[in-house]
Amino acid sequence: GHGGKGGDGFAKISSGQPYGDAEIANLYGGSGGGVGVSEPFQLSMFKDPRGRGGSGGGAIEIIATNDIVIGSNAAVLCDGEAGSDGYLSAGGGGSGGSILLAAGGAVVVNGNLSVAGGAGGRMKAPKKKDSSFGGHGGAGSGGRIAIYGESVILQDSSNLLLSGGNCSSASGTRHCSGEGSLFVASALVAQLSLDHSVGTEGTQSSLFLHPSMHRLTRNTLKQLSSSHSGPEFDFGSAKQPSRISFYLRVEDSTNPGWDFSFELREARWAYLASKPSVDYTALVGIAVGSEIRHGVNYIGVPFDDDHIQHLDLIHKVVDSNVWT
């Protein structure tokens, strides 16, 4: 076991139990599977070797000051090894290991992260119904994956494998093992990352807001306390900028709703959410969706389309892939 309970073999000892925690406070590797005997003295009783237990998966920790990007062709694997087959008895599979990713910026996963458990070995000899000796090895459990970042982006192409090792349906569920654990901690609900492939006005990078399918709650206080608003920059009371310039670029989209907005506000979301009145003042704001609208000194609440409709229309049509 590791992230889950290990599968039972035929030995008299119990299968491995989960250990560690989902957050991976301590970086543990997977545990090895048991050898294919029910008692230690049986190792030397037969000429044919008993099935060897599979090795446990390793442990990998990657920490970055900025971003971590797992490309579409990349794979980080800490899988458990399958147990070896044996004539009368087989070895147990090793459990999956640990993968810990922690970034000061974004963690973007396009490729594969795997902490799968190893399959249990197979007994080659026909098993007699009245015989309690010998049998298949138990499968190793899945391991643990933990991801920390300001923003964590799991793309459609990403593949996170936490499953326990394979077990034969012919042997029932006794040899099957448990799935591992996945823990994701993101400071922002909005999925943001730096795009170093495109910029404007002489820059080489831009902040990319990834599409999200979050179903927004109708509870306004929860909306305010969430971070769908993305990053916030506090100018402080001593700074009163006379001009703020920014550029935006919308990729191809068929969503007719309001996608995002930029606003200069009087207070942070956390402060606003703590007040009995959830109305807020936006000193300057711009909303981008199927069209672009702009407003000054307007009152409203986030995700409220009614107040956006009253803003001044700037562009009736938003051109895709063009900086505005």
mmCIF file of C-alpha atoms in Angstrom:
data_model
loop_
_atom_site.group_PDB
_atom_site.id
_atom_site.type_symbol
_atom_site.label_atom_id
_atom_site.label_comp_id
_atom_site.label_asym_id
_atom_site.label_seq_id
_atom_site.Cartn_x
_atom_site.Cartn_y
_atom_site.Cartn_z
ATOM 1 C CA GLY A 1 0.000 0.000 0.000
ATOM 2 C CA HIS A 2 0.841 3.693 -0.286
ATOM 3 C CA GLY A 3 -1.876 6.029 -1.553
ATOM 4 C CA GLY A 4 -4.379 3.196 -1.072
ATOM 5 C CA LYS A 5 -4.594 -0.304 0.341
ATOM 6 C CA GLY A 6 -2.564 -3.023 -1.361
ATOM 7 C CA GLY A 7 -4.203 -6.119 -2.837
ATOM 8 C CA ASP A 8 -4.229 -9.346 -0.827
ATOM 9 C CA GLY A 9 -2.035 -12.203 -1.959
ATOM 10 C CA PHE A 10 -2.266 -15.791 -0.717
ATOM 11 C CA ALA A 11 0.192 -15.338 2.168
ATOM 12 C CA LYS A 12 -0.934 -15.294 5.794
ATOM 13 C CA ILE A 13 0.323 -11.744 6.303
ATOM 14 C CA SER A 14 -2.067 -8.855 5.633
ATOM 15 C CA SER A 15 -1.695 -6.589 2.621
ATOM 16 C CA GLY A 16 0.004 -3.207 2.826
ATOM 17 C CA GLN A 17 -1.934 -0.275 4.294
ATOM 18 C CA PRO A 18 -1.945 3.376 3.139
ATOM 19 C CA TYR A 19 0.761 5.608 4.569
ATOM 20 C CA GLY A 20 1.806 9.224 4.226
ATOM 21 C CA ASP A 21 -0.767 11.910 3.388
ATOM 22 C CA ALA A 22 -2.342 13.396 0.263
ATOM 23 C CA GLU A 23 -0.435 16.686 0.675
ATOM 24 C CA ILE A 24 2.911 14.756 0.651
ATOM 25 C CA ALA A 25 4.275 16.440 3.775
ATOM 26 C CA ASN A 26 7.010 13.787 3.609
ATOM 27 C CA LEU A 27 8.271 12.467 0.282
ATOM 28 C CA TYR A 28 7.874 8.699 0.444
ATOM 29 C CA GLY A 29 8.531 6.172 -2.269
ATOM 30 C CA GLY A 30 6.305 3.180 -2.936
ATOM 31 C CA SER A 31 6.733 -0.082 -1.048
ATOM 32 C CA GLY A 32 7.838 -3.360 -2.592
ATOM 33 C CA GLY A 33 5.498 -6.284 -3.156
ATOM 34 C CA GLY A 34 5.778 -9.474 -1.153
ATOM 35 C CA VAL A 35 7.636 -12.523 -2.427
ATOM 36 C CA GLY A 36 5.516 -15.454 -3.609
ATOM 37 C CA VAL A 37 5.539 -17.623 -0.496
ATOM 38 C CA SER A 38 3.218 -17.852 2.457
ATOM 39 C CA GLU A 39 6.035 -18.744 4.896
ATOM 40 C CA PRO A 40 9.742 -17.700 4.729
ATOM 41 C CA PHE A 41 11.078 -21.298 4.892
ATOM 42 C CA GLN A 42 9.297 -22.105 1.638
ATOM 43 C CA LEU A 43 11.793 -20.019 -0.326
ATOM 44 C CA SER A 44 14.231 -22.966 -0.492
ATOM 45 C CA MET A 45 11.753 -25.839 -0.682
ATOM 46 C CA PHE A 46 11.361 -25.957 -4.460
ATOM 47 C CA LYS A 47 13.730 -25.924 -7.386
ATOM 48 C CA ASP A 48 11.669 -23.382 -9.278
ATOM 49 C CA PRO A 49 12.098 -19.888 -7.838
ATOM 50 C CA ARG A 50 9.150 -18.289 -6.120
ATOM 51 C CA GLY A 51 7.691 -15.173 -7.749
ATOM 52 C CA ARG A 52 9.683 -12.076 -6.779
ATOM 53 C CA GLY A 53 7.772 -9.068 -5.481
ATOM 54 C CA GLY A 54 7.872 -5.930 -7.624
ATOM 55 C CA SER A 55 9.843 -2.874 -6.524
ATOM 56 C CA GLY A 56 7.989 0.185 -5.264
ATOM 57 C CA GLY A 57 7.869 3.356 -7.351
ATOM 58 C CA GLY A 58 10.362 6.157 -6.697
ATOM 59 C CA ALA A 59 9.778 9.704 -5.458
ATOM 60 C CA ILE A 60 10.287 12.921 -7.452
ATOM 61 C CA GLU A 61 10.039 16.492 -6.169
ATOM 62 C CA ILE A 62 10.310 19.442 -8.566
ATOM 63 C CA ILE A 63 10.318 22.965 -7.100
ATOM 64 C CA ALA A 64 10.544 26.114 -9.248
ATOM 65 C CA THR A 65 10.626 29.816 -8.418
ATOM 66 C CA ASN A 66 8.562 30.619 -11.500
ATOM 67 C CA ASP A 67 6.608 28.122 -13.657
ATOM 68 C CA ILE A 68 6.663 24.358 -14.162
ATOM 69 C CA VAL A 69 5.512 23.117 -17.570
ATOM 70 C CA ILE A 70 5.116 19.398 -18.318
ATOM 71 C CA GLY A 71 5.024 19.284 -22.132
ATOM 72 C CA SER A 72 2.693 17.130 -24.204
ATOM 73 C CA ASN A 73 5.541 14.711 -25.004
ATOM 74 C CA ALA A 74 6.849 14.589 -21.433
ATOM 75 C CA ALA A 75 6.204 11.931 -18.814
ATOM 76 C CA VAL A 76 7.074 11.832 -15.115
ATOM 77 C CA LEU A 77 6.731 8.228 -13.967
ATOM 78 C CA CYS A 78 7.009 6.757 -10.468
ATOM 79 C CA ASP A 79 5.163 3.511 -11.123
ATOM 80 C CA GLY A 80 5.392 0.377 -9.053
ATOM 81 C CA GLU A 81 6.876 -2.729 -10.687
ATOM 82 C CA ALA A 82 4.745 -5.769 -11.445
ATOM 83 C CA GLY A 83 5.254 -8.896 -9.364
ATOM 84 C CA SER A 84 6.984 -11.812 -11.063
ATOM 85 C CA ASP A 85 5.047 -14.887 -12.160
ATOM 86 C CA GLY A 86 5.730 -18.257 -10.555
ATOM 87 C CA TYR A 87 4.712 -21.840 -11.194
ATOM 88 C CA LEU A 88 2.915 -22.400 -7.894
ATOM 89 C CA SER A 89 2.995 -18.923 -6.422
ATOM 90 C CA ALA A 90 3.565 -15.391 -7.682
ATOM 91 C CA GLY A 91 4.922 -12.141 -6.250
ATOM 92 C CA GLY A 92 2.953 -9.058 -5.285
ATOM 93 C CA GLY A 93 3.115 -5.807 -7.223
ATOM 94 C CA GLY A 94 4.953 -2.789 -5.825
ATOM 95 C CA SER A 95 2.956 0.303 -4.947
ATOM 96 C CA GLY A 96 3.256 3.588 -6.837
ATOM 97 C CA GLY A 97 5.583 6.299 -5.584
ATOM 98 C CA SER A 98 5.207 10.071 -5.159
ATOM 99 C CA ILE A 99 5.293 13.102 -7.481
ATOM 100 C CA LEU A 100 5.399 16.564 -5.907
ATOM 101 C CA LEU A 101 5.314 19.693 -8.094
ATOM 102 C CA ALA A 102 5.522 23.134 -6.465
ATOM 103 C CA ALA A 103 5.905 26.445 -8.308
ATOM 104 C CA GLY A 104 5.895 30.108 -7.329
ATOM 105 C CA GLY A 105 4.033 30.760 -10.578
ATOM 106 C CA ALA A 106 1.899 28.382 -12.618
ATOM 107 C CA VAL A 107 2.040 24.600 -12.954
ATOM 108 C CA VAL A 108 0.916 23.571 -16.435
ATOM 109 C CA VAL A 109 0.485 19.850 -17.158
ATOM 110 C CA ASN A 110 0.074 18.821 -20.786
ATOM 111 C CA GLY A 111 1.794 15.440 -20.503
ATOM 112 C CA ASN A 112 1.757 12.397 -18.241
ATOM 113 C CA LEU A 113 2.138 12.053 -14.482
ATOM 114 C CA SER A 114 1.919 8.466 -13.270
ATOM 115 C CA VAL A 115 2.168 6.769 -9.855
ATOM 116 C CA ALA A 116 0.371 3.562 -10.837
ATOM 117 C CA GLY A 117 0.749 0.413 -8.796
ATOM 118 C CA GLY A 118 2.305 -2.735 -10.208
ATOM 119 C CA ALA A 119 0.202 -5.720 -11.229
ATOM 120 C CA GLY A 120 0.308 -8.863 -9.114
ATOM 121 C CA GLY A 121 2.198 -11.832 -10.542
ATOM 122 C CA ARG A 122 0.346 -14.822 -11.998
ATOM 123 C CA MET A 123 0.467 -18.417 -10.782
ATOM 124 C CA LYS A 124 1.227 -20.592 -13.814
ATOM 125 C CA ALA A 125 0.070 -23.977 -12.486
ATOM 126 C CA PRO A 126 -3.644 -24.846 -12.478
ATOM 127 C CA LYS A 127 -4.994 -24.217 -9.009
ATOM 128 C CA LYS A 128 -6.965 -27.030 -7.420
ATOM 129 C CA LYS A 129 -10.226 -26.021 -5.807
ATOM 130 C CA ASP A 130 -9.433 -27.830 -2.548
ATOM 131 C CA SER A 131 -5.866 -26.492 -2.313
ATOM 132 C CA SER A 132 -4.939 -23.530 -0.151
ATOM 133 C CA PHE A 133 -1.310 -23.520 -1.291
ATOM 134 C CA GLY A 134 -0.071 -21.115 -3.915
ATOM 135 C CA GLY A 135 -1.895 -18.446 -5.846
ATOM 136 C CA HIS A 136 -1.675 -15.117 -7.604
ATOM 137 C CA GLY A 137 0.129 -12.157 -6.105
ATOM 138 C CA GLY A 138 -1.747 -9.099 -4.862
ATOM 139 C CA ALA A 139 -1.554 -5.868 -6.872
ATOM 140 C CA GLY A 140 0.253 -2.783 -5.581
ATOM 141 C CA SER A 141 -1.780 0.320 -4.771
ATOM 142 C CA GLY A 142 -1.474 3.649 -6.532
ATOM 143 C CA GLY A 143 0.856 6.292 -5.115
ATOM 144 C CA ARG A 144 0.404 10.022 -4.494
ATOM 145 C CA ILE A 145 0.537 13.194 -6.630
ATOM 146 C CA ALA A 146 0.498 16.678 -5.089
ATOM 147 C CA ILE A 147 0.626 19.926 -7.102
ATOM 148 C CA TYR A 148 1.082 23.422 -5.631
ATOM 149 C CA GLY A 149 1.106 26.723 -7.529
ATOM 150 C CA GLU A 150 -0.358 30.192 -7.856
ATOM 151 C CA SER A 151 -2.298 28.643 -10.715
ATOM 152 C CA VAL A 152 -2.588 24.937 -11.576
ATOM 153 C CA ILE A 153 -3.615 24.094 -15.135
ATOM 154 C CA LEU A 154 -4.472 20.516 -16.076
ATOM 155 C CA GLN A 155 -5.059 20.522 -19.814
ATOM 156 C CA ASP A 156 -7.298 18.147 -21.751
ATOM 157 C CA SER A 157 -4.135 16.444 -23.032
ATOM 158 C CA SER A 158 -2.821 15.777 -19.519
ATOM 159 C CA ASN A 159 -2.989 12.250 -18.123
ATOM 160 C CA LEU A 160 -2.687 11.655 -14.385
ATOM 161 C CA LEU A 161 -2.565 7.954 -13.535
ATOM 162 C CA LEU A 162 -3.210 6.946 -9.918
ATOM 163 C CA SER A 163 -4.659 3.473 -10.396
ATOM 164 C CA GLY A 164 -3.715 0.361 -8.533
ATOM 165 C CA GLY A 165 -2.167 -2.589 -10.345
ATOM 166 C CA ASN A 166 -4.225 -4.877 -12.561
ATOM 167 C CA CYS A 167 -5.886 -7.900 -11.033
ATOM 168 C CA SER A 168 -7.584 -10.801 -12.750
ATOM 169 C CA SER A 169 -11.378 -10.906 -12.707
ATOM 170 C CA ALA A 170 -11.087 -14.683 -12.561
ATOM 171 C CA SER A 171 -9.583 -14.405 -9.087
ATOM 172 C CA GLY A 172 -12.304 -12.071 -7.812
ATOM 173 C CA THR A 173 -11.512 -8.780 -6.106
ATOM 174 C CA ARG A 174 -9.270 -10.210 -3.410
ATOM 175 C CA HIS A 175 -6.051 -9.407 -5.254
ATOM 176 C CA CYS A 176 -7.130 -5.900 -6.330
ATOM 177 C CA SER A 177 -5.607 -2.809 -4.774
ATOM 178 C CA GLY A 178 -6.735 0.740 -4.029
ATOM 179 C CA GLU A 179 -6.301 3.892 -6.111
ATOM 180 C CA GLY A 180 -3.767 6.524 -5.107
ATOM 181 C CA SER A 181 -4.407 10.148 -4.135
ATOM 182 C CA LEU A 182 -4.300 13.487 -5.976
ATOM 183 C CA PHE A 183 -3.970 16.821 -4.139
ATOM 184 C CA VAL A 184 -4.062 20.196 -5.913
ATOM 185 C CA ALA A 185 -3.553 23.538 -4.119
ATOM 186 C CA SER A 186 -3.952 26.660 -6.241
ATOM 187 C CA ALA A 187 -3.966 30.221 -4.906
ATOM 188 C CA LEU A 188 -6.103 31.281 -7.884
ATOM 189 C CA VAL A 189 -9.195 29.520 -9.152
ATOM 190 C CA ALA A 190 -8.642 31.306 -12.470
ATOM 191 C CA GLN A 191 -6.102 29.405 -14.552
ATOM 192 C CA LEU A 192 -3.290 31.812 -15.442
ATOM 193 C CA SER A 193 0.161 31.296 -16.901
ATOM 194 C CA LEU A 194 2.827 33.249 -18.722
ATOM 195 C CA ASP A 195 2.825 32.839 -22.501
ATOM 196 C CA HIS A 196 6.350 33.471 -23.765
ATOM 197 C CA SER A 197 5.345 33.026 -27.403
ATOM 198 C CA VAL A 198 3.373 36.241 -27.860
ATOM 199 C CA GLY A 199 3.568 39.829 -26.623
ATOM 200 C CA THR A 200 2.828 43.377 -27.735
ATOM 201 C CA GLU A 201 4.402 46.846 -27.699
ATOM 202 C CA GLY A 202 7.904 45.406 -27.750
ATOM 203 C CA THR A 203 7.308 42.773 -25.089
ATOM 204 C CA GLN A 204 7.940 39.066 -25.616
ATOM 205 C CA SER A 205 5.470 37.606 -23.107
ATOM 206 C CA SER A 206 1.911 38.012 -21.926
ATOM 207 C CA LEU A 207 -0.391 36.741 -19.188
ATOM 208 C CA PHE A 208 -2.641 34.010 -20.571
ATOM 209 C CA LEU A 209 -6.034 33.295 -18.994
ATOM 210 C CA HIS A 210 -6.954 29.713 -19.833
ATOM 211 C CA PRO A 211 -10.562 28.850 -20.671
ATOM 212 C CA SER A 212 -12.515 27.548 -17.707
ATOM 213 C CA MET A 213 -15.807 25.697 -17.423
ATOM 214 C CA HIS A 214 -16.511 26.698 -13.793
ATOM 215 C CA ARG A 215 -20.216 26.850 -13.006
ATOM 216 C CA LEU A 216 -20.564 30.045 -11.003
ATOM 217 C CA THR A 217 -22.608 30.058 -7.827
ATOM 218 C CA ARG A 218 -25.469 32.526 -7.407
ATOM 219 C CA ASN A 219 -24.239 33.329 -3.889
ATOM 220 C CA THR A 220 -22.615 36.751 -4.313
ATOM 221 C CA LEU A 221 -20.581 36.564 -1.124
ATOM 222 C CA LYS A 222 -19.039 33.290 -2.290
ATOM 223 C CA GLN A 223 -18.326 34.896 -5.654
ATOM 224 C CA LEU A 224 -16.489 37.730 -3.959
ATOM 225 C CA SER A 225 -14.469 35.435 -1.711
ATOM 226 C CA SER A 226 -13.466 33.195 -4.614
ATOM 227 C CA SER A 227 -10.568 34.048 -6.892
ATOM 228 C CA HIS A 228 -12.340 33.828 -10.226
ATOM 229 C CA SER A 229 -11.268 37.462 -10.418
ATOM 230 C CA GLY A 230 -7.701 36.363 -11.090
ATOM 231 C CA PRO A 231 -4.656 38.270 -9.786
ATOM 232 C CA GLU A 232 -4.944 41.542 -7.905
ATOM 233 C CA PHE A 233 -2.330 44.300 -7.770
ATOM 234 C CA ASP A 234 -2.435 46.697 -4.814
ATOM 235 C CA PHE A 235 -1.135 50.200 -5.628
ATOM 236 C CA GLY A 236 -1.332 51.266 -1.999
ATOM 237 C CA SER A 237 -2.787 54.451 -0.559
ATOM 238 C CA ALA A 238 0.323 56.473 -1.378
ATOM 239 C CA LYS A 239 0.137 55.779 -5.107
ATOM 240 C CA GLN A 240 -2.494 57.331 -7.335
ATOM 241 C CA PRO A 241 -1.614 56.504 -10.951
ATOM 242 C CA SER A 242 -2.846 59.073 -13.442
ATOM 243 C CA ARG A 243 -2.817 56.580 -16.313
ATOM 244 C CA ILE A 244 -3.021 52.776 -16.603
ATOM 245 C CA SER A 245 -2.531 51.079 -19.969
ATOM 246 C CA PHE A 246 -3.060 47.436 -20.808
ATOM 247 C CA TYR A 247 -3.572 45.365 -23.921
ATOM 248 C CA LEU A 248 -5.799 42.355 -24.418
ATOM 249 C CA ARG A 249 -6.058 39.684 -27.073
ATOM 250 C CA VAL A 250 -8.968 37.246 -27.411
ATOM 251 C CA GLU A 251 -8.381 33.868 -29.011
ATOM 252 C CA ASP A 252 -11.019 32.132 -31.128
ATOM 253 C CA SER A 253 -14.126 31.664 -29.017
ATOM 254 C CA THR A 254 -17.766 30.749 -29.616
ATOM 255 C CA ASN A 255 -18.881 31.763 -26.114
ATOM 256 C CA PRO A 256 -21.386 34.630 -26.448
ATOM 257 C CA GLY A 257 -21.230 35.506 -22.752
ATOM 258 C CA TRP A 258 -18.949 37.895 -20.900
ATOM 259 C CA ASP A 259 -15.548 36.265 -20.632
ATOM 260 C CA PHE A 260 -13.515 38.579 -18.410
ATOM 261 C CA SER A 261 -13.101 42.122 -17.161
ATOM 262 C CA PHE A 262 -10.370 44.474 -15.965
ATOM 263 C CA GLU A 263 -11.209 46.918 -13.195
ATOM 264 C CA LEU A 264 -9.562 49.545 -11.006
ATOM 265 C CA ARG A 265 -11.403 49.203 -7.697
ATOM 266 C CA GLU A 266 -11.345 50.855 -4.285
ATOM 267 C CA ALA A 267 -10.704 47.655 -2.325
ATOM 268 C CA ARG A 268 -9.689 44.027 -2.652
ATOM 269 C CA TRP A 269 -12.200 41.187 -3.003
ATOM 270 C CA ALA A 270 -11.381 39.783 0.445
ATOM 271 C CA TYR A 271 -12.209 43.136 2.065
ATOM 272 C CA LEU A 272 -15.418 43.517 0.064
ATOM 273 C CA ALA A 273 -16.563 40.003 0.930
ATOM 274 C CA SER A 274 -16.263 40.777 4.655
ATOM 275 C CA LYS A 275 -18.736 43.682 4.442
ATOM 276 C CA PRO A 276 -22.521 43.350 4.822
ATOM 277 C CA SER A 277 -23.054 45.229 1.556
ATOM 278 C CA VAL A 278 -21.615 43.449 -1.457
ATOM 279 C CA ASP A 279 -21.938 46.389 -3.862
ATOM 280 C CA TYR A 280 -18.616 47.836 -4.911
ATOM 281 C CA THR A 281 -17.352 50.806 -6.862
ATOM 282 C CA ALA A 282 -15.254 50.308 -9.967
ATOM 283 C CA LEU A 283 -13.383 53.508 -10.708
ATOM 284 C CA VAL A 284 -12.558 52.353 -14.225
ATOM 285 C CA GLY A 285 -13.597 49.102 -15.875
ATOM 286 C CA ILE A 286 -13.631 47.309 -19.191
ATOM 287 C CA ALA A 287 -15.609 44.125 -19.946
ATOM 288 C CA VAL A 288 -14.799 41.803 -22.845
ATOM 289 C CA GLY A 289 -17.136 39.185 -24.271
ATOM 290 C CA SER A 290 -18.891 39.128 -27.628
ATOM 291 C CA GLU A 291 -18.302 42.916 -27.544
ATOM 292 C CA ILE A 292 -16.203 45.348 -25.510
ATOM 293 C CA ARG A 293 -17.767 47.805 -23.053
ATOM 294 C CA HIS A 294 -16.239 50.472 -20.807
ATOM 295 C CA GLY A 295 -17.402 52.332 -17.699
ATOM 296 C CA VAL A 296 -16.324 54.876 -15.070
ATOM 297 C CA ASN A 297 -17.456 55.100 -11.430
ATOM 298 C CA TYR A 298 -20.129 52.418 -11.704
ATOM 299 C CA ILE A 299 -21.607 50.300 -8.938
ATOM 300 C CA GLY A 300 -22.226 46.608 -9.326
ATOM 301 C CA VAL A 301 -21.317 43.104 -8.250
ATOM 302 C CA PRO A 302 -19.074 40.596 -10.042
ATOM 303 C CA PHE A 303 -20.633 38.243 -12.604
ATOM 304 C CA ASP A 304 -23.665 40.552 -12.813
ATOM 305 C CA ASP A 305 -24.426 40.934 -16.531
ATOM 306 C CA ASP A 306 -27.016 43.649 -15.837
ATOM 307 C CA HIS A 307 -24.508 46.322 -14.887
ATOM 308 C CA ILE A 308 -22.231 45.357 -17.793
ATOM 309 C CA GLN A 309 -25.052 45.979 -20.265
ATOM 310 C CA HIS A 310 -25.267 49.597 -19.053
ATOM 311 C CA LEU A 311 -21.610 50.318 -19.783
ATOM 312 C CA ASP A 312 -20.598 52.305 -22.868
ATOM 313 C CA LEU A 313 -20.026 50.247 -26.020
ATOM 314 C CA ILE A 314 -16.493 50.526 -27.449
ATOM 315 C CA HIS A 315 -16.347 47.698 -29.993
ATOM 316 C CA LYS A 316 -19.424 45.815 -31.165
ATOM 317 C CA VAL A 317 -17.331 42.959 -32.526
ATOM 318 C CA VAL A 318 -14.243 41.485 -30.849
ATOM 319 C CA ASP A 319 -11.590 40.496 -33.372
ATOM 320 C CA SER A 320 -9.883 37.227 -32.505
ATOM 321 C CA ASN A 321 -6.095 37.027 -32.163
ATOM 322 C CA VAL A 322 -5.675 40.826 -32.434
ATOM 323 C CA TRP A 323 -4.255 43.041 -29.687
ATOM 324 C CA THR A 324 -6.595 45.807 -28.561
#
